[in-house]
PDB file of C-alpha atoms and ligand atoms in Angstrom:
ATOM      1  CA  UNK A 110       0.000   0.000   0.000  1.00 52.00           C
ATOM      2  CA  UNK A 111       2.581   2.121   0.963  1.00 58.00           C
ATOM      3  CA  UNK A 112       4.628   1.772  -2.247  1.00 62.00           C
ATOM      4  CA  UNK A 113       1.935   1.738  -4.749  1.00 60.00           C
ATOM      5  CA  UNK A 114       0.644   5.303  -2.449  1.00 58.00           C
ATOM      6  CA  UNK A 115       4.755   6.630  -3.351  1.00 60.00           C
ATOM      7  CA  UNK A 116       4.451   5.494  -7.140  1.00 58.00           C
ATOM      8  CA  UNK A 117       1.625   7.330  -7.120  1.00 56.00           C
ATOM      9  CA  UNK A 118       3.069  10.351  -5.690  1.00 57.00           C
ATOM     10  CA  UNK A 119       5.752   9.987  -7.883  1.00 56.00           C
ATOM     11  CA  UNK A 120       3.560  10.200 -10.984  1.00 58.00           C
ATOM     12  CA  UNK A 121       1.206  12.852  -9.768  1.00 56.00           C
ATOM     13  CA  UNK A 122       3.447  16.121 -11.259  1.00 52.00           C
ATOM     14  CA  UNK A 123       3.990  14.425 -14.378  1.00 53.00           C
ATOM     15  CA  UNK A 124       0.219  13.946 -14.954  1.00 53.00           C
ATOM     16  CA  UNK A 125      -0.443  17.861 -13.920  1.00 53.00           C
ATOM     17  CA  UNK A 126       2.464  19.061 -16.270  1.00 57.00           C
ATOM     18  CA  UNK A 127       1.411  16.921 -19.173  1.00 68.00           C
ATOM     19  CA  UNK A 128      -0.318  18.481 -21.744  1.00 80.00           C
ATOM     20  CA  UNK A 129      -3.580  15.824 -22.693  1.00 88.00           C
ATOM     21  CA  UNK A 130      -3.064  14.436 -25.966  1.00 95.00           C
ATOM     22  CA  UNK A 131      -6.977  15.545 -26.839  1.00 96.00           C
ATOM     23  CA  UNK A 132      -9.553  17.412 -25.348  1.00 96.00           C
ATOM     24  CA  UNK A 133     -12.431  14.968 -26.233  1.00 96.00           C
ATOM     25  CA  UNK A 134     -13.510  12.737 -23.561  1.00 94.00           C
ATOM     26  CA  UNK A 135     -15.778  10.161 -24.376  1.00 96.00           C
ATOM     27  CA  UNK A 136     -18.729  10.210 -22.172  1.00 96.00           C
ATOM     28  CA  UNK A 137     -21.396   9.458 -22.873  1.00 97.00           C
ATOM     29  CA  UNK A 138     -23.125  12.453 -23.888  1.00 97.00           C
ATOM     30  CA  UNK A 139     -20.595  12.652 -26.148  1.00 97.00           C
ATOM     31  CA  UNK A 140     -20.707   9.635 -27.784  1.00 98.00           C
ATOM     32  CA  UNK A 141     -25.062  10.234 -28.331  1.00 98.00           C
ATOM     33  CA  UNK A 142     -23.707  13.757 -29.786  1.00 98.00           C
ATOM     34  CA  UNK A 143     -22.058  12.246 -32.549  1.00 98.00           C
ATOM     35  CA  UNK A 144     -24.421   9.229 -33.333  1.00 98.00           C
ATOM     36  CA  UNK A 145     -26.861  11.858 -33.703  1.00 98.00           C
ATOM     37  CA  UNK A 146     -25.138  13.966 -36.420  1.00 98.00           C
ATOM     38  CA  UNK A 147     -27.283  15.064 -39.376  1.00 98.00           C
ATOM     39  CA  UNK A 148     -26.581  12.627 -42.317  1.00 98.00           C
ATOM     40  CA  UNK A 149     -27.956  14.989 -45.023  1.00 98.00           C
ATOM     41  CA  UNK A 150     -25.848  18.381 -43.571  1.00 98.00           C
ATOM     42  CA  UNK A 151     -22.576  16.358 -43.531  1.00 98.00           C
ATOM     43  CA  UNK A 152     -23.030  15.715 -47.175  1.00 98.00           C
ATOM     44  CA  UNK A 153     -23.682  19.127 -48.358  1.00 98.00           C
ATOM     45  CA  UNK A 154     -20.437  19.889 -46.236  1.00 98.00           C
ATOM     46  CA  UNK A 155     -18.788  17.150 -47.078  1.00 98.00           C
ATOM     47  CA  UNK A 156     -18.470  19.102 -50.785  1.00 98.00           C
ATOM     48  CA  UNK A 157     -15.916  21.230 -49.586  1.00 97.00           C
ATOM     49  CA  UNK A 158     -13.523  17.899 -48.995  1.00 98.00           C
ATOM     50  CA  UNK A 159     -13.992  15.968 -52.043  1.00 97.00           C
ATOM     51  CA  UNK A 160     -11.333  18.051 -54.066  1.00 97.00           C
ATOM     52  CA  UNK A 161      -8.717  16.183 -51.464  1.00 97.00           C
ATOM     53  CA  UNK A 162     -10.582  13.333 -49.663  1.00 98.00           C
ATOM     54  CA  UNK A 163     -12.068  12.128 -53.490  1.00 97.00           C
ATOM     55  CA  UNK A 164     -15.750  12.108 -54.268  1.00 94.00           C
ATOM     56  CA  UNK A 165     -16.875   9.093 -52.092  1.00 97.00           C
ATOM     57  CA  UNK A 166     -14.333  10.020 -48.981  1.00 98.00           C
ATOM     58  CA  UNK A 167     -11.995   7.342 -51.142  1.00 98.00           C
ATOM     59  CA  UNK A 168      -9.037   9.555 -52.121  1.00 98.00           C
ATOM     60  CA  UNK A 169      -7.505   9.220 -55.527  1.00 97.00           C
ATOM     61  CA  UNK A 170      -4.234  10.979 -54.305  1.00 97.00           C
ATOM     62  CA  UNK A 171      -1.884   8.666 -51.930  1.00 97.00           C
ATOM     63  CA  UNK A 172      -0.503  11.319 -49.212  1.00 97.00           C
ATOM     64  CA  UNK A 173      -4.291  12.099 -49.032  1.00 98.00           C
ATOM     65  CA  UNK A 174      -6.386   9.588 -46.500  1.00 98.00           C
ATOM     66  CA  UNK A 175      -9.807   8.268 -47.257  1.00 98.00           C
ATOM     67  CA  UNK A 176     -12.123   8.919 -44.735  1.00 98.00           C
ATOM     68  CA  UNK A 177     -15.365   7.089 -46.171  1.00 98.00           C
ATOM     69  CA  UNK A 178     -16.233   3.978 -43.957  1.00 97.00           C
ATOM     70  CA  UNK A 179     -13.946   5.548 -41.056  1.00 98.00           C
ATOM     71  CA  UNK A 180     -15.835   5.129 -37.230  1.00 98.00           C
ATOM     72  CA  UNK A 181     -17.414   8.259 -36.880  1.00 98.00           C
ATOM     73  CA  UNK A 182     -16.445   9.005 -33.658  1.00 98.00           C
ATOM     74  CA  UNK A 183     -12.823   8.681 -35.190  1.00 98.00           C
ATOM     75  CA  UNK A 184     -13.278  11.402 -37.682  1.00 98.00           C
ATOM     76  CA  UNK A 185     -15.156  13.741 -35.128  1.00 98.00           C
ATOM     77  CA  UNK A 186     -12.197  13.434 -32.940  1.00 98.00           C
ATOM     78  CA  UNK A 187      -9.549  13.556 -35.330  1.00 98.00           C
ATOM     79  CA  UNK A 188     -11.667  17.091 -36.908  1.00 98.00           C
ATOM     80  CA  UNK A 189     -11.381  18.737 -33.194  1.00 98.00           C
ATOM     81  CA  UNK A 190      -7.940  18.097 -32.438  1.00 98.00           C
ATOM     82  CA  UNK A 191      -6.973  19.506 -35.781  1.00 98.00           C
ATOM     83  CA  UNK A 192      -9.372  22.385 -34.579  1.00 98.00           C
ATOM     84  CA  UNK A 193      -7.662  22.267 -30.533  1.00 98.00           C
ATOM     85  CA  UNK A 194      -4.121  22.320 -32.840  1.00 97.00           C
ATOM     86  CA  UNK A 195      -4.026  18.578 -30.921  1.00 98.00           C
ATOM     87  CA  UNK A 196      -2.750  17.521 -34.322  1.00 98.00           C
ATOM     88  CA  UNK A 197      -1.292  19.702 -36.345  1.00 97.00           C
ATOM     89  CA  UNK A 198      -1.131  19.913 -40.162  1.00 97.00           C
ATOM     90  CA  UNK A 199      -1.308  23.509 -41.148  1.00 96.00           C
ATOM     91  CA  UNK A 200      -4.077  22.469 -44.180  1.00 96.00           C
ATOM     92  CA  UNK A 201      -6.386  20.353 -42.097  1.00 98.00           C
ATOM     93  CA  UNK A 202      -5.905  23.046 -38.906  1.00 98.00           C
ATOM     94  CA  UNK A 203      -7.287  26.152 -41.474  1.00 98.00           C
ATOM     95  CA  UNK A 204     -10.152  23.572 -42.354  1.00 98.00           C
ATOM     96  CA  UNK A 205     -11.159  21.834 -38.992  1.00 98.00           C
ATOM     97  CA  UNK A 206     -11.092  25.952 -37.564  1.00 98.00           C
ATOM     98  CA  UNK A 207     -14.038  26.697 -39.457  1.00 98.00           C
ATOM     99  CA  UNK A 208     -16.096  23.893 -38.221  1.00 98.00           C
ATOM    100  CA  UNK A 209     -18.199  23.734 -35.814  1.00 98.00           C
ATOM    101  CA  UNK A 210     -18.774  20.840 -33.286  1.00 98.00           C
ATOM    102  CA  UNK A 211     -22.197  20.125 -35.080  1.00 98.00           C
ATOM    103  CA  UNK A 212     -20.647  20.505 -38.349  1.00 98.00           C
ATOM    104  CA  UNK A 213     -17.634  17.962 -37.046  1.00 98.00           C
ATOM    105  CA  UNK A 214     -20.706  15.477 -36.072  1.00 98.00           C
ATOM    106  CA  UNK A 215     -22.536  15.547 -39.101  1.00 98.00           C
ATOM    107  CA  UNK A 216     -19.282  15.028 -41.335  1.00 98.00           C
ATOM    108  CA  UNK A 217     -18.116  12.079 -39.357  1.00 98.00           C
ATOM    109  CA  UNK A 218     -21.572  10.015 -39.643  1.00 98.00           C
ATOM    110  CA  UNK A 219     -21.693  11.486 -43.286  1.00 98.00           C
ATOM    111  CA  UNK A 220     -18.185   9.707 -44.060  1.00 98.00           C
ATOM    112  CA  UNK A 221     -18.916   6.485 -41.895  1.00 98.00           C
ATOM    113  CA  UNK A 222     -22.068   5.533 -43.971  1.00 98.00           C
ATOM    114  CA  UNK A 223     -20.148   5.278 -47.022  1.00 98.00           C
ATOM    115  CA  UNK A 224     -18.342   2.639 -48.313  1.00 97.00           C
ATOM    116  CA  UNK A 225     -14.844   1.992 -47.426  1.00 96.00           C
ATOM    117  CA  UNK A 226     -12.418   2.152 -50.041  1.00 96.00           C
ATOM    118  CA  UNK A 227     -11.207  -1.395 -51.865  1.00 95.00           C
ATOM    119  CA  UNK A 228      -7.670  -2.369 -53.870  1.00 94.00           C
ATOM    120  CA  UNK A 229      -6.754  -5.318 -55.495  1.00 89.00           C
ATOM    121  CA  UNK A 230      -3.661  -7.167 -53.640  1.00 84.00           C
ATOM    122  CA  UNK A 231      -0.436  -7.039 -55.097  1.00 83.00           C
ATOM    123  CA  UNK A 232       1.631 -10.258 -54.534  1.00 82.00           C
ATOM    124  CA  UNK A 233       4.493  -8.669 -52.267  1.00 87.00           C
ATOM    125  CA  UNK A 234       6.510 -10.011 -49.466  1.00 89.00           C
ATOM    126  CA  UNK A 235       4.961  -8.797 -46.287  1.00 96.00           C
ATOM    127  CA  UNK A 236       6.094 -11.361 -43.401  1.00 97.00           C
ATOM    128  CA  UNK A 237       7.184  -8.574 -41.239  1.00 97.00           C
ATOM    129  CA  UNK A 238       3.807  -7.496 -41.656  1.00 98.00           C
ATOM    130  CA  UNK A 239       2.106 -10.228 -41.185  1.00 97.00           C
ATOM    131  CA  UNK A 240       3.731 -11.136 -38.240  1.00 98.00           C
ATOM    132  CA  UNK A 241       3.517  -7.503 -36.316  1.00 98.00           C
ATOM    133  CA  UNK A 242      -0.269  -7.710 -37.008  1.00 98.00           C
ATOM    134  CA  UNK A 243      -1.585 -11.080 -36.142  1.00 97.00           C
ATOM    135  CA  UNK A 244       1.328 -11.693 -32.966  1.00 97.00           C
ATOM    136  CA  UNK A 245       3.244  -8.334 -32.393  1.00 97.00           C
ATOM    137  CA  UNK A 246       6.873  -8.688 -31.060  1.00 96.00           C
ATOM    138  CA  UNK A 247       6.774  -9.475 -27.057  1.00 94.00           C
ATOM    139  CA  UNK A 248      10.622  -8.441 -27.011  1.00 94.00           C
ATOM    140  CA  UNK A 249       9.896  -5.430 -28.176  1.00 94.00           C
ATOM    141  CA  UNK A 250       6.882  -5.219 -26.118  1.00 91.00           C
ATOM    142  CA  UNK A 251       4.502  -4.544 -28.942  1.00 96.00           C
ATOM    143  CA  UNK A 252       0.817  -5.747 -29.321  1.00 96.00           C
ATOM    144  CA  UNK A 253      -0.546  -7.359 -32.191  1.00 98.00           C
ATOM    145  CA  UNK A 254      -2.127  -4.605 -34.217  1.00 98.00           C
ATOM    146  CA  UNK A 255      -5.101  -6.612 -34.173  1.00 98.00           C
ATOM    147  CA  UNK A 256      -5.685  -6.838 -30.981  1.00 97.00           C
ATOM    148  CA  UNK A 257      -6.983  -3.264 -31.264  1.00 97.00           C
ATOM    149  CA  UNK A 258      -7.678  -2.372 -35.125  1.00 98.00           C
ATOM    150  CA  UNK A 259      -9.615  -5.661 -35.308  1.00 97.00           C
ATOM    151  CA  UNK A 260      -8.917  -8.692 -37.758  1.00 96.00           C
ATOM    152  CA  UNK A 261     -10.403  -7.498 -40.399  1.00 96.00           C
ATOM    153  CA  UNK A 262      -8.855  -3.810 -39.786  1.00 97.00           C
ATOM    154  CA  UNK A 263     -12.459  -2.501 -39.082  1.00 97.00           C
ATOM    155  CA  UNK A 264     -11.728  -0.499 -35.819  1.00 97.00           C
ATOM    156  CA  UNK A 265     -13.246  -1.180 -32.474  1.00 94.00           C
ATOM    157  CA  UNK A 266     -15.049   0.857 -30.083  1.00 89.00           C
ATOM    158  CA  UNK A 267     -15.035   4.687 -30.083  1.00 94.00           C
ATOM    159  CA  UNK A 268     -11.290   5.582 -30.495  1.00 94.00           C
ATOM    160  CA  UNK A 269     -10.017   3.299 -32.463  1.00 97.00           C
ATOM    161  CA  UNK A 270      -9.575   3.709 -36.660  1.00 98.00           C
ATOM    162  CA  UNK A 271     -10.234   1.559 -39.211  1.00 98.00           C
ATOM    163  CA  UNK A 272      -7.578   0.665 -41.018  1.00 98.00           C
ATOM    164  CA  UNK A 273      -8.806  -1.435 -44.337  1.00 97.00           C
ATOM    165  CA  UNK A 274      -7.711   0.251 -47.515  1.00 97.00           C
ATOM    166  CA  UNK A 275      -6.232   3.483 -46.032  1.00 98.00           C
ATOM    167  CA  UNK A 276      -3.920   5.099 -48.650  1.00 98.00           C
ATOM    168  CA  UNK A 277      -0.103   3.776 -48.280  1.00 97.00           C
ATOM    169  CA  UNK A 278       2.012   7.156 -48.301  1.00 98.00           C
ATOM    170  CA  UNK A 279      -0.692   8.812 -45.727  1.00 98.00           C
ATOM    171  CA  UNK A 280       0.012   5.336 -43.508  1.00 98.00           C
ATOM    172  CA  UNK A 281       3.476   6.030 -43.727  1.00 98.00           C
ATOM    173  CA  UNK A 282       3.822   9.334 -42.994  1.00 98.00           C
ATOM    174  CA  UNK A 283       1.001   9.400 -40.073  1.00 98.00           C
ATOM    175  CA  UNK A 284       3.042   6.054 -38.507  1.00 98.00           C
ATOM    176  CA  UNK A 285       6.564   8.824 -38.920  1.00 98.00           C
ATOM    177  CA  UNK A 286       4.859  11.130 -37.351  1.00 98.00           C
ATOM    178  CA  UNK A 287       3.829   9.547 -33.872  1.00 98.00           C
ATOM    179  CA  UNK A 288       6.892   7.728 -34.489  1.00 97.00           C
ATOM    180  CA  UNK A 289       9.168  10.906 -33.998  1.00 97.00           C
ATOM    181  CA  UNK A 290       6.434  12.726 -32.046  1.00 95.00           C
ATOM    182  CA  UNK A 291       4.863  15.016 -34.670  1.00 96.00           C
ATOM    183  CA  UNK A 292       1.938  13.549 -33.809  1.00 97.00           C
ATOM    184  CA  UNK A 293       0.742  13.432 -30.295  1.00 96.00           C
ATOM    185  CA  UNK A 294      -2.875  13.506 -30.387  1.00 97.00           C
ATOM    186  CA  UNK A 295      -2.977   9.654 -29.380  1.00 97.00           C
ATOM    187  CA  UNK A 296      -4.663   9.344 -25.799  1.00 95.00           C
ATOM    188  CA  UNK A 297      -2.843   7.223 -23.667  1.00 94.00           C
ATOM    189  CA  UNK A 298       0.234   7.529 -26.091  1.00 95.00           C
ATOM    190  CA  UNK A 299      -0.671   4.153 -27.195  1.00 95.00           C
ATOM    191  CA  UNK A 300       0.323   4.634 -30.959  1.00 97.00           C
ATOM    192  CA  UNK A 301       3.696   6.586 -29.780  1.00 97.00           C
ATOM    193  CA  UNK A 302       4.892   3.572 -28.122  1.00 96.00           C
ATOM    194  CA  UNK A 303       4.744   1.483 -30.592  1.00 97.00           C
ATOM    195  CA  UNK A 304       5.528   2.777 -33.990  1.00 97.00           C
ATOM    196  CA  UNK A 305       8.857   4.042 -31.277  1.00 96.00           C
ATOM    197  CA  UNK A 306       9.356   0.023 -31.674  1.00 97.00           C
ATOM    198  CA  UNK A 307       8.835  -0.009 -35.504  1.00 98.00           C
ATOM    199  CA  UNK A 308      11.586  -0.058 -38.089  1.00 97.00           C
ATOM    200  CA  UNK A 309      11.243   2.299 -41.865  1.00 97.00           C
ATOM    201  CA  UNK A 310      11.031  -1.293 -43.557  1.00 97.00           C
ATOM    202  CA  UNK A 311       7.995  -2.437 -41.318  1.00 98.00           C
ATOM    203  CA  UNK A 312       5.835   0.821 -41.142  1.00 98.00           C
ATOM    204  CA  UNK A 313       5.974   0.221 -44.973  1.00 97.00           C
ATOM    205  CA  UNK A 314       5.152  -3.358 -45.159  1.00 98.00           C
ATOM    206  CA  UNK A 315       2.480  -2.647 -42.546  1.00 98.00           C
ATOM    207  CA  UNK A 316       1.064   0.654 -44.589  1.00 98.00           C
ATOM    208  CA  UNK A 317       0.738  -1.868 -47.357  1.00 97.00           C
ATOM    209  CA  UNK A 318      -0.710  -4.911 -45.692  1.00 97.00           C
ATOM    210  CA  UNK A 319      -3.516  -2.989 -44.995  1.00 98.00           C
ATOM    211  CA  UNK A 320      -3.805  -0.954 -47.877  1.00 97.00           C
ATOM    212  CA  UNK A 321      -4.667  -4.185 -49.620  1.00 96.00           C
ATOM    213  CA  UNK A 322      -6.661  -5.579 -46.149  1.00 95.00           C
ATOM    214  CA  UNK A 323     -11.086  -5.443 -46.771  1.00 91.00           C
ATOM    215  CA  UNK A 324     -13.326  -5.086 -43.690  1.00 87.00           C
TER     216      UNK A 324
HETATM  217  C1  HEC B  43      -6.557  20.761 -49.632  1.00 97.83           C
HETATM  218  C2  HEC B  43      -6.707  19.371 -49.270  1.00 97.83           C
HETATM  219  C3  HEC B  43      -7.672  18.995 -48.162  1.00 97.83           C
HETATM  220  C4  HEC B  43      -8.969  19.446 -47.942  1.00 97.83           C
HETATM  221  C5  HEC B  43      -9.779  20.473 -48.737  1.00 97.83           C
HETATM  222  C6  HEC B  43      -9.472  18.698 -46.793  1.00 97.83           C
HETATM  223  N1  HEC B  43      -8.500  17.841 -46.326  1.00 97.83           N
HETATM  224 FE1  HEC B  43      -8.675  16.584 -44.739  1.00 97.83          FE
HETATM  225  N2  HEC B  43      -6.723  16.019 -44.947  1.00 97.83           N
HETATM  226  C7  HEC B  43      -5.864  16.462 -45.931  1.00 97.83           C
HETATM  227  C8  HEC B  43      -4.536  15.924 -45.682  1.00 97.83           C
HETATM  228  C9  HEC B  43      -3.295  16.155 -46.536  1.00 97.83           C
HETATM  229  C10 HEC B  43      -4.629  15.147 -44.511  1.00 97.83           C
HETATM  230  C11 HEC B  43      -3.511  14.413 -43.769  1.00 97.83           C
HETATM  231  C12 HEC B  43      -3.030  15.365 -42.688  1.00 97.83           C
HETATM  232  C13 HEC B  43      -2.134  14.798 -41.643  1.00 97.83           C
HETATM  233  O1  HEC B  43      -1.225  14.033 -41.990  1.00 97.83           O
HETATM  234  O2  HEC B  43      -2.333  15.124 -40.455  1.00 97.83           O
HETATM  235  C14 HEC B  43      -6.029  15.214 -44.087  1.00 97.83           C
HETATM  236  C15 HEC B  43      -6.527  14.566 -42.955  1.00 97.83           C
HETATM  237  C16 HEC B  43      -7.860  14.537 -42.602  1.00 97.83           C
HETATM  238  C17 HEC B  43      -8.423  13.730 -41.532  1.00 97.83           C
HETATM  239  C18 HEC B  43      -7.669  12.745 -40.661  1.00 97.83           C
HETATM  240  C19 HEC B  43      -7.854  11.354 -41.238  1.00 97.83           C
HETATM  241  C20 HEC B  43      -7.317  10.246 -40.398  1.00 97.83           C
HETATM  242  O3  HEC B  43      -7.409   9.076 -40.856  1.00 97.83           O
HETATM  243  O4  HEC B  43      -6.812  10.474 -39.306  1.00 97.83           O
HETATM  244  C21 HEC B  43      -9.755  14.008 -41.484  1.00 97.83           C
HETATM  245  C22 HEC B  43     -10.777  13.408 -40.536  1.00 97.83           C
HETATM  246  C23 HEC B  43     -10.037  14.983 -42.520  1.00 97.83           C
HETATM  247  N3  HEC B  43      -8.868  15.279 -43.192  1.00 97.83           N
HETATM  248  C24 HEC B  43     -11.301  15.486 -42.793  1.00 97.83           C
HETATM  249  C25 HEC B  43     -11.541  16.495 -43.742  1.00 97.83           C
HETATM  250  C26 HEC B  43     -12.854  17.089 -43.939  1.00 97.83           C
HETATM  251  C27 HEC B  43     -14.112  16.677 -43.197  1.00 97.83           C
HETATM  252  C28 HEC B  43     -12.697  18.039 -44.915  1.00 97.83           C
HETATM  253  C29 HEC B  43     -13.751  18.976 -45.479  1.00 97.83           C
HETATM  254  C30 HEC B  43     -14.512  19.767 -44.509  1.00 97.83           C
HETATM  255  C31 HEC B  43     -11.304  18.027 -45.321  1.00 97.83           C
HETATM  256  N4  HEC B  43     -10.641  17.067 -44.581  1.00 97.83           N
HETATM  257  C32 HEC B  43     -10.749  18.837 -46.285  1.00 97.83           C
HETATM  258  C33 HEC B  43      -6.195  17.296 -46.983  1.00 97.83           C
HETATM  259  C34 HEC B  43      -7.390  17.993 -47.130  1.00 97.83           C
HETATM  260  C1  HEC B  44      -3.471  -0.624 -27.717  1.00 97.83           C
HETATM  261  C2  HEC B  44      -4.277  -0.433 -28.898  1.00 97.83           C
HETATM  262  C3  HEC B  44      -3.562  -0.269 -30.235  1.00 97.83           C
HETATM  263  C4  HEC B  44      -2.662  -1.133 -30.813  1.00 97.83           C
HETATM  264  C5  HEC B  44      -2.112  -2.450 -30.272  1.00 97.83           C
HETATM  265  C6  HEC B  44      -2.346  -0.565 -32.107  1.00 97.83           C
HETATM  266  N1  HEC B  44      -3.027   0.602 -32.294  1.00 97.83           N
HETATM  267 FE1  HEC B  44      -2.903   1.826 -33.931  1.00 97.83          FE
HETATM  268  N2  HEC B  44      -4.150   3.182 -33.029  1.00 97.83           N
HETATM  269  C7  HEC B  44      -4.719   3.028 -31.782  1.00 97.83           C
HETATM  270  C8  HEC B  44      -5.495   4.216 -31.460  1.00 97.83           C
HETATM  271  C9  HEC B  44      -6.283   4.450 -30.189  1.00 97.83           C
HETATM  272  C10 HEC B  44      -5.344   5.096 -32.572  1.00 97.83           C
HETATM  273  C11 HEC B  44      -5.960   6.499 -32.738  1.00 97.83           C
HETATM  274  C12 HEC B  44      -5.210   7.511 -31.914  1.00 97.83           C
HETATM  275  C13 HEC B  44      -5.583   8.935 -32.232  1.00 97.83           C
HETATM  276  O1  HEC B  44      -6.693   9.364 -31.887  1.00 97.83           O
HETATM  277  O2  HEC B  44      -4.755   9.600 -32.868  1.00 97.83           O
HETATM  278  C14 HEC B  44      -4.506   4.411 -33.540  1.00 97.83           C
HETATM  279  C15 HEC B  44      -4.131   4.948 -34.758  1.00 97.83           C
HETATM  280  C16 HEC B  44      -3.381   4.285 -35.721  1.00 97.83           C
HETATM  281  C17 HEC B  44      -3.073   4.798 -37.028  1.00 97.83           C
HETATM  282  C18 HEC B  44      -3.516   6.144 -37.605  1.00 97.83           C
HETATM  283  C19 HEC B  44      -4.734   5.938 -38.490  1.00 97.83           C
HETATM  284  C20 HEC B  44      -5.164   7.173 -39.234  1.00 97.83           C
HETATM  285  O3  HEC B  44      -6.160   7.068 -39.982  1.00 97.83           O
HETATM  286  O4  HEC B  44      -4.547   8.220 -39.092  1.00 97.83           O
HETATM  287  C21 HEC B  44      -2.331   3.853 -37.677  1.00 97.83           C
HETATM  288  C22 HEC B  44      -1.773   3.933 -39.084  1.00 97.83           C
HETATM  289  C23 HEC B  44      -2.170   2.738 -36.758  1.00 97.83           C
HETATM  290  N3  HEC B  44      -2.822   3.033 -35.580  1.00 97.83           N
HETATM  291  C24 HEC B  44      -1.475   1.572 -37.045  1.00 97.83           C
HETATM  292  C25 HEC B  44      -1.229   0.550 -36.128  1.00 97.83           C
HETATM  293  C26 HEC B  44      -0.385  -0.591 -36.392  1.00 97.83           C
HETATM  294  C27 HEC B  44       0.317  -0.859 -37.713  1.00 97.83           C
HETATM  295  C28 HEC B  44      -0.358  -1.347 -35.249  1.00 97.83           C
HETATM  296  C29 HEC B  44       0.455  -2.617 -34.959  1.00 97.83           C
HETATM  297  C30 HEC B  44       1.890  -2.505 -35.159  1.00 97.83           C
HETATM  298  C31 HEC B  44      -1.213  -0.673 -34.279  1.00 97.83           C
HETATM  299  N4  HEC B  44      -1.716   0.469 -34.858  1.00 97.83           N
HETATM  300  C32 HEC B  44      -1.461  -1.152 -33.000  1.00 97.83           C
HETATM  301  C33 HEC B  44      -4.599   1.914 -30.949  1.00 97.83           C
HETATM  302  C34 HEC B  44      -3.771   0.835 -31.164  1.00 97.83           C
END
């Protein structure tokens, strides 16, 4: 009792000084907020994103994501941290600025009702994938990717994204990013630790696994 009362002493200044990696919380109010956004607004807004995101939320341009199929608690998430400069990308922080929350909820359940994007698979070596997803690396104290994105990279729960057919240079370069701390809006730091753990030549094989990956 007395230690764990110490550890916890220990850890209380670091929890005050940290900055929190979002300012959404997930209650449940919240979660009702965004399950309620208006289908047919988030399509008339969704217009302004199509130029980038591709007409469907599938993006025809590879450092651009696709957001169609995405959770939509995901998207609303991601959309306010760009907003809260959680995440920064100086294109998506001048869009996600001008949105309001409702707008933010209406977009998200706009782009989760549509269909996810699809690719044929390539026949490419992707052990290192393979292996990182479906067991992780226990020396390297990494989880199996699945274990959270889901076997069929479909997402789970509120936080979580859906991986299936996300574009392959927006994979790698979001992976960098937590990687070397660019991005930090992961709660928990969960995705920081681990792409820490993950070498150039396995963020690739992984951003193509699931390029090629269906729900
Ligand atoms: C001029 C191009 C452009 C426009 C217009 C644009 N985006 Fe983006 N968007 C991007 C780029 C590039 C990224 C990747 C940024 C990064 O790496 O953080 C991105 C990232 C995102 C993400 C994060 C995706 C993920 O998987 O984490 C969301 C959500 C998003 N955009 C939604 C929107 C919405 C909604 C609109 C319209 C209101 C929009 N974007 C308009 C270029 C654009
Ligand atoms: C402990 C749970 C967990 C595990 C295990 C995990 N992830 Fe994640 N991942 C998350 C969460 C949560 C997010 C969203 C964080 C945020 O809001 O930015 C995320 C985000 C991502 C993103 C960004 C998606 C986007 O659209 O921007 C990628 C790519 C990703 N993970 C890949 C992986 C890979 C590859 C593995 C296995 C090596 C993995 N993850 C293992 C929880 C996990």
């Amino acid at each position: 009792m007395k230690r764990t009362l110490s550890l916890f002493l220990l850890l209380v200044p670091a929890l005050l000084i940290a900055e929190p990696a979002s300012n959404i919380a997930w209650t449940p109010d919240a979660l009702n907020f965004v399950k309620d956004g208006n289908l047919k607004k988030g399509k008339q807004l969704a217009e302004s994103c199509t130029g980038c995101h591709g007409e469907k939320g599938v993006s025809q341009m590879d450092a651009f994501p696709s957001l169609a199929g995405q959770l939509a608690t995901y998207t609303y998430k991601q959309l306010r941290d760009y907003a809260d400069n959680k995440r920064t990308h100086a294109l998506m922080n001048s869009v996600a600025v001008g949105l309001s929350e409702q707008d933010s909820a209406d977009l998200a359940v706009w782009f989760a009702s549509l269909p996810e994007a699809q690719h044929k698979a390539k026949k490419q070596k992707l052990e290192k994938a393979e292996v990182l997803v479906a067991k992780g690396n226990g020396k390297k104290i990494i989880p199996p990717c699945f274990t959270c994105h889901g076997g069929n990279g479909q997402g789970e729960r509120q936080d979580i994204p859906a991986l299936a057919g996300q574009q392959v240079e927006y994979f790698v370069n979001t992976l960098t990013e937590y990687k070397t701390g660019v991005r930090q809006n992961d709660v928990y730091s969960r995705m920081r630790l681990i792409s820490e753990q993950l070498s150039a030549e396995e963020i690739k094989q992984l951003a193509q696994y699931y390029y090629q990956m269906r729900k």
